[in-house]
Structures are given as structure tokens and as C-alpha cells.
Amino acid sequence: MTPSRPFHRRFGLHTRVSLGVAAVVLAATVAIAMVALQLVRGSLRASITGEQFARVSSIATGVDQKFGSRRILLQTFVDSVEAQNFQDGRPLQAFLERHKSLRLAFDNVAFLDLDGNLVANLSNASQVGTINIRDRAYFQQTVQSGLGLISRPYRNRLNGLAQIAITEPVLDAQGKVRFVISGAINLKDRNILGDLADVRFGKTGYLFILTADGVVVDHPDAARILNRLPTENGANPEIRRAIAGFEGTSEGIDESGVRGLFAFQRTDQTNWIVGAMYPSDEAFARIDAIERVALGGGLVAALLAGALALGFVRRRLTPLAALHGRMQSAQDPAAGVPEPPASYAQDEIGELARSFDQLMAQQRASEQLLARSEAQVRTIADNIPALVSHVDAALRYTFVNAHVKAMHDDGELVGRPMPEARGAEDFAVVAPYYERALRGETVIIEKAGNPARGVGDRTYKAHYIPDRDTEGVVRGVFAMTFDITDEVNVRKALTEQERRLRDVTNSIPALVGYFDREENCLFANSRARRLADLFDGPLAGVSLRSSLGDAVYAQIRPHLPSVLAGKNAHFPVDAPIQGSDGHFQTHLISDINLEGEVLGFYLMAFNITALKEAELRAAESELRLRAITNSMPALITYIDREERITFANATSHEWLGLGPAQVEGRHLEEVAGREVYLSRRPMLARALAGEKVEFEARTQRAGYDRVTQVIYVPDTRSDGSTHGIFSLALDITALKLVERQLIELARIDTLTGLPNRLAFNEFLPDAVLRGRITGHSLAVMFLDIDRFKAINDTLGHAVGDAVLAEYARRLKACVRASDMAARLAGDEFVLVIENLKQREAVAAVASKIVAQINHPAFRVDGQRIEVATSIGIAFHGPAESAVTAAELLARADAALYAAKAAGRNRYAFFVPGEGSQGKAAFPQTPPSFLEPPEGEG
């Protein structure tokens, strides 16, 4: 009887196939897009953080240079004061006012006596004698140590501005501190930190500066300046790391809860922390938009593919839907027997429908025969003088004959566990035999009757037979107990048993036969007789070959020697069934007696034609999967645990020069080459251990250099074991090329086309090293445009930008192609001239630059603009002591201030003194305007 099925809505096969196609297309599209976008996001993040850190480092270097040059200038001024040997503070005011050029570097310069009293003041002489700064820590430290320093930031008591002070002691002839010179600097001066307010990272990103203990030096929020940031509870974790000494880039959340990219760099002169915050939403805005577009495109592609597949599959599966309807009707007894169609389609579905109708006819006949057989078995089982029962693997009764029921007072036993039905004491006697039978052993024992049941004088023979399924798994136990007290009853019981076993074998869905050692057939069930056209005739003279035919016998013959030697065999056999191809799973089982002799063998064959057809359909599904993967722009392979490639898509032909058929079955080392294999073996081991592995690799074939992103995904089964690796390789060569181009663009000043500060900072140390190796002299020129701020303020930034571009063009025209000309920031430019023999050559170049900038006048948008330049020169000869790149640049910067102090529109050389910083910078005018510098002609 067919069990009733609850009515429920379900999708048809064509709809499921269409949804499957759409899902595969969507998954493949989204997977490729997301992998590519993640690679782009990672590369973009590295590029953004690299540029961010470079900008922060450049700003930190600029701050160091500004403070360094001012310290050198103040030290030079101290040398001049000590040379005058002032005995008291009265002449200091006049001396200080004669050096008004100090205003270019400081907001104010003051002389203080050892009590902290103001004795001279550059900004306001009326304050002399009215101010005392004895309580300032920087004053006390300078007096105590006798060394100059840069103070911590503080707030000016008169104007409330955030300032720092650079101090230098003035020593008397005995080397004791006589005065302290203090140079005050307003931190918001555009020549110091004021221009940092214009620095932006995105739209809302910002730059900030902290002291090493967390005091804010500069911040877009002016209320935070000179206040200490919290460093414990509630503090920004990234700020805490920077205060603890971290330098570099990181990602975190600021005090307002905004996630962003952070960069930190410390200054050398003040040990300040220069930091920058770039909001992540702004940094990755474009890639987020691309992700949304990619997901939308994948969804549209999947919907289109699903719609096309739905139309095509619905049309092709219409006959199959009709067959499905007949199959459902055939399974419903109330619907009656469905009538077969008058004709069948000439295709696979038509053949399937014809085979189904034939099978249904056979099934109806088999069901009728089985019903008669079951009735006969029940009649036989109830009438033989034996106790017959069957239990499943859980020792629950599934069948009992009438004798068993009568022994238990006709109680209902089917469905009850044996211990409950028989009682614990009775079950304990037979339990060991059932356990052996469930392990696959046929148990035959003789035992005395149970006196409690009045049969203590009887002797019984019990058989416990394992009930195996088609896979050989024991699913229950047949139990038959015979009273063998009377030999007649024994023979009768044996006869009835043989008849029952024949009925059972005739009912099972398999071909069953028994053959002796000479391959003569001694037994065949009804199915085997019908196949061999023997029906109920005698089996005398029937052999294995004659019953099966030459073709089938040839397939079985190789296994006969092992079966006759006592070893069972299992193998497939192909045989025709009603004019079509059929497939059978065949079992040859040795018949071994108690002495271990092989008397013959059983042959059991199960029809597995439907299973084979299912395998063919699975192969067709694999072809569809291969068609999909072949259309993907990536190399997809499957690598088993022996590191052999068992699957490859069509991309292998383009990338490896080998088609999938040439790759599959070969070891990875044989396909990729030993060098590539050895480089990837550690990643293969990690993936085979169950870890997902991603890495970049560079390969070259047929002259093409390819960069790939390789992903190894372990094929982990439900039991946790890894059976192989899914390998996906994406070509990211074009992405790497764009990355290299972005790195190059980061080193060019976009306004002038000259190298920027980053490129200059990389070039100058190498130039210094080349000079030491070759023994040639080197010169560094620091240049800026005189009164450039006035050009910007009066004519506008657009005109200022045009002046900078023309200045750069003329500067480049004055030097050799091998010389390095760069723009540091604003109107600050530098020149590095190598392979020099004497200072005169540098003076000639500087003179030429001053002349070229002066004449002809600049013309921007029809306006005539007079432009002049000042130049500071640091000349380094091969015989001089070794200096660093930073020291050379600081010397050139100090010389530039000296040139400006001397009247601008000229150049000046830095002349080293006995100390490490040199004594003074002597301004020089071009030879065409004033006298040549000392030591020149």
C-alpha cells in the first residue's frame, strides 16, 4: 500500500533547475567581484596609508628643519654677542635692535639676566625691566645646564598665544652663563605650524601635533591646544599607542566615534608626535560604490540566466512532466491503473516513459505474485511445527508465526522488544546467539525445552540467521526453532524450511543461483529461471555458461578461481534486459562446510540499471559545471591529497599552454615546474591541513609575466577530513601596474612637475653617499621667492601658482639634466649639484639663477610681475668631515636666512666654524650685482 502524502506546494524540476542556474551565476559573479574588490581595497588601503604616512613624515621633517634652522640662527647670533663681550645688559638693547632680521625667524628675541629679568627686548623695548620669567622651566633648565633648548609649548602671559621658546646661553670668558637669549615663536605663524591648518585628508580628515606626554600642540579644534589628552580611560587607543612610541599607520576610531586611518611620525628636534586622521568612509568611498554596482550587476545577470533557463527547461521537460503525472497516478491505488500513451517521443524521455510503463506492468505482476507468496509464507510459517520469528537490529519483533503467538498466549508481539515480550530470564538464555547473528554469523544450536512451559522433555534445534540487505549489512535476525524429538517431525520441518527459503529467494529482488565446483546449477530462484528461460523445468545439465550466455559468462569467469578458493567476490556485470542495456551488481559467495571445504558457490545479482543511469545524469551535470567554470576569467583547479590535479577549467590552456585533458591526472610539480612547486609546497601543506590560504605569485610563460592572486580552499567533508583543495587563481597584473604608477605619481609635485619632498628625501642621502665614494664635492641650495606671500595676498593664489610654475621652469633651465631640482613646499625649492671640483662653479650657478629669475620679468595673464629669489648654499668638499643629508639641508636653510637678512635677491654660502653647527653664514650678492664672495678671485 502506498503511504498517503500530505498535500503541499513544491517547485517543479524546471523551476529548480532555473533557480540553480541563477544561483550559480550569481554566486560566481559575486565571488569573482568580491575577491577582485577585496584585492583592490587592500591595494588601495596600502596606497592611501603609504601616502598618508609620507605626508605626515614630510610635515615632521619640515617642522624639524624650521626649528633646526632657527636654532642655528640663534647660535650664530650668540657667537656675535659673545664676541662683543658685553659686561652688563645696557648696550644689549641697541645691539639687538641692529639685528631686526631676526624678526623673520622669531616673533620676539629677548635677553634675560640670571634672575630672569628682561634686559633687552626686540619687539617692545618699553617692557625691559618690567617682566620676569624666572618661574619658566625652560629658563631654569638653560641656566642650570648651560645649554640651549626648545621649550615645551606654553601660553604667552600677555597676548594668550600658544608659543615655544628657543633658548641659548651667553657665556663669559670663564665659560659661565651671563645672559640667556630667548627666541619666542608663535606656533600659529604660517612659517612654523600655521600652514598645517590647510592640510586636509579627504573632506573631514585632519592633522594634529602632540607632545610626547600628550599635550596638544596643534589641532583643528583650537579649544584643545595646550591641553593634555586623556591617556587612560576614554582615551583614543591609537593616540595611546603613539604616545607609547608607535610610528607608522594604523586603523582605529577617534574620540567622536569615527573610524579612520591614522598615521604617526615623531620629530627629531622636539620629540613631538605629528599625527593625521583620514576617515575610512571617505578613503574607501569609491570602492564601496563599485561594490554596490558589482552586486547589482551580478543579481541582474543571475535573473536573466534564470529566466532563459526557465523557458528552455520548461519546453524540454514537458514530456517528463506528463510522465511524472503518470508515476504519481500509478502510486495512488485510488487513482486506478494509468493507461500508457499511444506513442512515445523519439528521445531519452520517450525511452524513459516506455521503460517506466514496462516496469509498471512488471511491478503489478510482481506485486500479485508477492502477495500470493506472502500468503503462502504466512500459511507455511503458521503450520510448520516450529517457532518462527524475525527481529530487527534493535531486537524488536517484526514477524512471529502462530506457534510463537500461542506460546505467549496469543499476545501481540510484533513491534515489541524481545526482553519485554519474553521476560528477562528467558531472553538472557538466547541473547548471546542473537548478538552473534547480528554480527553476521549464522548460529545453529540444539537446546532443551523450557520446563516452565511444559516442554522440558523435548529437544529443539534453533537457527539464528542474519538478515542482510543488498549492501551486506545485517538489518535483523531470522529465528527458527524446531522440535527434533521425532525424526519425522525433523524431516517435515526441514522440508517446510526449504520451501520457505525458496519462497523467500523467489521474493527478493535479485537473481539467486547455486552452483557446485564443476559449475553445474543446483538451484535457481524464479527470477533467475525466467532470465535463463528455464521456468519450472529440471536443472539437470544446466551449467553456469549455458544459463548466462557466453558474453556474461566471460565477465564472471575471472572471479571463479578466488571464489572456489574460499574468497567472496563482488563486481559489476553488463547484461541485456528486454532488448536494452542492463547493469547488475554480482556477488559470488563461497559455500564452505564445517570442515572448511568449498562445496560450491552462490550467485546473487542485483539490477542496478537505474543507479547507472543516475551516474550518467551526474556526468551530464559535471559537464554543465565545467561549461560554467570555463567561462570564468580565472584558473580553477582541484588538487587531491596526492597533489594531483583532477580538474582544470579551460583557462589552463591560456595560462599554462596545456588543455584540461593534458593537465588532469598529472602531479602539480609536473605541470607547474619544480621551482613553482617548491615555492608553493608550504601553502599546499597548510591547505591540506584544513586552512584557507591566500597569497600572491608571479609566473612567466611564453614571455608573459603574470601576477596572480591564488586562493586555496580546503575540501573539508562532514567528518572533518580534508579530501583535496579547490584552487582559484586571479590575474592581477593590471592592478599591480596601476599600483606602481600611483607610487611614481606620489613623488611628483603636480603644480611644477618637479620632484616633491618625498622624492628629494630619498635622493639626497644617496647623493651624499655617492660623493663620499667618488671623492667629488657636493652642493645643496635652498631657494625661495622673495616676498612671495605678498604676490599671493595681492594677486591671488592662481597668479601665485603660475609664478611658482614659471619659477620652476627657469630654475630647471639653469642646471644640468643630471642635477636634482625639487619643490619642498610653498615657495621653497632645493637644488642638489653633484660632481663639483670647486665652490666657484656653485657660485656661478647661483648667480645665473638669480639673474634668470630677475630678468625678464614674469608675465601672468597680461600682468608684469617682478620676481626675485634668495639662495642659501651648503658646499661639502671631499676633504671635509662627513655630514648627514639633514645637516646639509639645515646648513643651506641657515644660509638662506642669512641671504634674506642681507637684503634678499642674492645668495649666501654657509661657512662651518669650530662647532658642529658652524659659526655663521655670509650673504653673497651675485657677481653681476655686487662684489664676489670672499675667497673668489
GROMACS .gro file of C-alpha atoms in nm, residues 71-224:
model
  154
   71ARG     CA    1   6.844   7.719   1.649
   72ILE     CA    2   7.142   7.757   1.414
   73LEU     CA    3   7.048   8.122   1.352
   74LEU     CA    4   7.018   8.187   1.728
   75GLN     CA    5   7.353   8.014   1.793
   76THR     CA    6   7.514   8.231   1.525
   77PHE     CA    7   7.370   8.541   1.694
   78VAL     CA    8   7.504   8.421   2.033
   79ASP     CA    9   7.853   8.396   1.880
   80SER     CA   10   7.823   8.760   1.775
   81VAL     CA   11   7.709   8.863   2.125
   82GLU     CA   12   7.994   8.675   2.293
   83ALA     CA   13   8.242   8.838   2.056
   84GLN     CA   14   8.124   9.185   2.181
   85ASN     CA   15   8.195   9.081   2.544
   86PHE     CA   16   7.917   9.292   2.696
   87GLN     CA   17   7.976   9.346   3.068
   88ASP     CA   18   7.618   9.440   3.155
   89GLY     CA   19   7.275   9.447   2.991
   90ARG     CA   20   7.250   9.818   2.899
   91PRO     CA   21   7.405   9.806   2.549
   92LEU     CA   22   7.221   9.485   2.462
   93GLN     CA   23   6.901   9.667   2.357
   94ALA     CA   24   7.081   9.873   2.095
   95PHE     CA   25   7.277   9.571   1.974
   96LEU     CA   26   6.956   9.370   1.949
   97GLU     CA   27   6.773   9.639   1.751
   98ARG     CA   28   7.054   9.640   1.492
   99HIS     CA   29   6.956   9.277   1.405
  100LYS     CA   30   6.595   9.331   1.304
  101SER     CA   31   6.633   9.046   1.053
  102LEU     CA   32   6.575   8.815   1.350
  103ARG     CA   33   6.205   8.904   1.315
  104LEU     CA   34   6.199   8.685   1.001
  105ALA     CA   35   6.259   8.381   1.218
  106PHE     CA   36   6.115   8.479   1.561
  107ASP     CA   37   5.815   8.669   1.693
  108ASN     CA   38   6.042   8.818   1.958
  109VAL     CA   39   6.403   8.787   2.076
  110ALA     CA   40   6.485   8.885   2.437
  111PHE     CA   41   6.789   8.898   2.668
  112LEU     CA   42   6.739   8.779   3.027
  113ASP     CA   43   6.975   8.804   3.321
  114LEU     CA   44   7.037   8.519   3.561
  115ASP     CA   45   6.743   8.632   3.780
  116GLY     CA   46   6.500   8.604   3.490
  117ASN     CA   47   6.464   8.982   3.441
  118LEU     CA   48   6.410   9.113   3.087
  119VAL     CA   49   6.716   9.327   2.996
  120ALA     CA   50   6.660   9.364   2.618
  121ASN     CA   51   6.356   9.304   2.400
  122LEU     CA   52   6.332   9.316   2.020
  123SER     CA   53   5.956   9.359   1.997
  124ASN     CA   54   5.888   9.621   2.269
  125ALA     CA   55   6.176   9.797   2.443
  126SER     CA   56   5.934   9.952   2.694
  127GLN     CA   57   5.889   9.613   2.858
  128VAL     CA   58   6.254   9.595   2.963
  129GLY     CA   59   6.275   9.569   3.343
  130THR     CA   60   5.902   9.501   3.379
  131ILE     CA   61   5.892   9.129   3.304
  132ASN     CA   62   6.045   8.838   3.494
  133ILE     CA   63   6.030   8.475   3.372
  134ARG     CA   64   6.232   8.314   3.649
  135ASP     CA   65   5.947   8.063   3.704
  136ARG     CA   66   5.959   7.935   3.345
  137ALA     CA   67   6.101   7.580   3.333
  138TYR     CA   68   6.291   7.639   3.008
  139PHE     CA   69   6.473   7.941   3.164
  140GLN     CA   70   6.572   7.743   3.471
  141GLN     CA   71   6.695   7.445   3.264
  142THR     CA   72   6.906   7.670   3.039
  143VAL     CA   73   7.074   7.845   3.337
  144GLN     CA   74   7.138   7.516   3.518
  145SER     CA   75   7.269   7.316   3.219
  146GLY     CA   76   7.441   7.596   3.027
  147LEU     CA   77   7.288   7.453   2.707
  148GLY     CA   78   7.024   7.582   2.469
  149LEU     CA   79   6.690   7.405   2.430
  150ILE     CA   80   6.348   7.416   2.270
  151SER     CA   81   6.084   7.465   2.540
  152ARG     CA   82   5.758   7.285   2.589
  153PRO     CA   83   5.457   7.472   2.442
  154TYR     CA   84   5.318   7.740   2.673
  155ARG     CA   85   5.068   8.026   2.660
  156ASN     CA   86   5.203   8.382   2.643
  157ARG     CA   87   5.101   8.574   2.953
  158LEU     CA   88   5.046   8.900   2.761
  159ASN     CA   89   4.869   8.801   2.440
  160GLY     CA   90   4.747   8.449   2.527
  161LEU     CA   91   4.906   8.292   2.214
  162ALA     CA   92   5.045   7.938   2.208
  163GLN     CA   93   5.424   7.968   2.182
  164ILE     CA   94   5.752   7.791   2.230
  165ALA     CA   95   6.086   7.945   2.319
  166ILE     CA   96   6.428   7.856   2.177
  167THR     CA   97   6.698   7.950   2.429
  168GLU     CA   98   7.076   7.985   2.409
  169PRO     CA   99   7.313   8.082   2.694
  170VAL     CA  100   7.559   8.371   2.650
  171LEU     CA  101   7.884   8.273   2.823
  172ASP     CA  102   8.151   8.498   2.968
  173ALA     CA  103   8.526   8.447   2.927
  174GLN     CA  104   8.527   8.188   3.207
  175GLY     CA  105   8.255   7.982   3.034
  176LYS     CA  106   7.982   8.074   3.286
  177VAL     CA  107   7.631   8.175   3.186
  178ARG     CA  108   7.598   8.555   3.182
  179PHE     CA  109   7.275   8.604   2.989
  180VAL     CA  110   7.005   8.387   2.835
  181ILE     CA  111   6.875   8.468   2.487
  182SER     CA  112   6.514   8.356   2.431
  183GLY     CA  113   6.362   8.346   2.081
  184ALA     CA  114   5.982   8.322   2.103
  185ILE     CA  115   5.791   8.157   1.818
  186ASN     CA  116   5.415   8.175   1.769
  187LEU     CA  117   5.307   7.820   1.680
  188LYS     CA  118   5.032   7.953   1.453
  189ASP     CA  119   5.279   8.150   1.241
  190ARG     CA  120   5.241   8.022   0.882
  191ASN     CA  121   5.619   7.985   0.867
  192ILE     CA  122   5.600   7.740   1.160
  193LEU     CA  123   5.274   7.547   1.212
  194GLY     CA  124   5.014   7.787   1.080
  195ASP     CA  125   5.010   7.633   0.730
  196LEU     CA  126   4.911   7.298   0.884
  197ALA     CA  127   4.554   7.430   0.909
  198ASP     CA  128   4.537   7.396   0.528
  199VAL     CA  129   4.639   7.028   0.536
  200ARG     CA  130   4.340   6.801   0.480
  201PHE     CA  131   4.296   6.427   0.441
  202GLY     CA  132   3.974   6.390   0.243
  203LYS     CA  133   3.693   6.631   0.333
  204THR     CA  134   3.689   6.594   0.712
  205GLY     CA  135   4.029   6.439   0.787
  206TYR     CA  136   4.275   6.650   0.982
  207LEU     CA  137   4.632   6.684   1.108
  208PHE     CA  138   4.734   6.729   1.472
  209ILE     CA  139   5.053   6.757   1.680
  210LEU     CA  140   5.110   6.635   2.036
  211THR     CA  141   5.399   6.644   2.277
  212ALA     CA  142   5.547   6.313   2.393
  213ASP     CA  143   5.331   6.328   2.708
  214GLY     CA  144   5.002   6.406   2.530
  215VAL     CA  145   4.981   6.789   2.537
  216VAL     CA  146   4.811   6.921   2.220
  217VAL     CA  147   5.042   7.149   2.020
  218ASP     CA  148   4.823   7.191   1.711
  219HIS     CA  149   4.468   7.067   1.635
  220PRO     CA  150   4.174   7.180   1.416
  221ASP     CA  151   3.979   7.219   1.742
  222ALA     CA  152   4.152   7.527   1.891
  223ALA     CA  153   3.999   7.454   2.234
  224ARG     CA  154   4.228   7.151   2.270
   0.00000   0.00000   0.00000
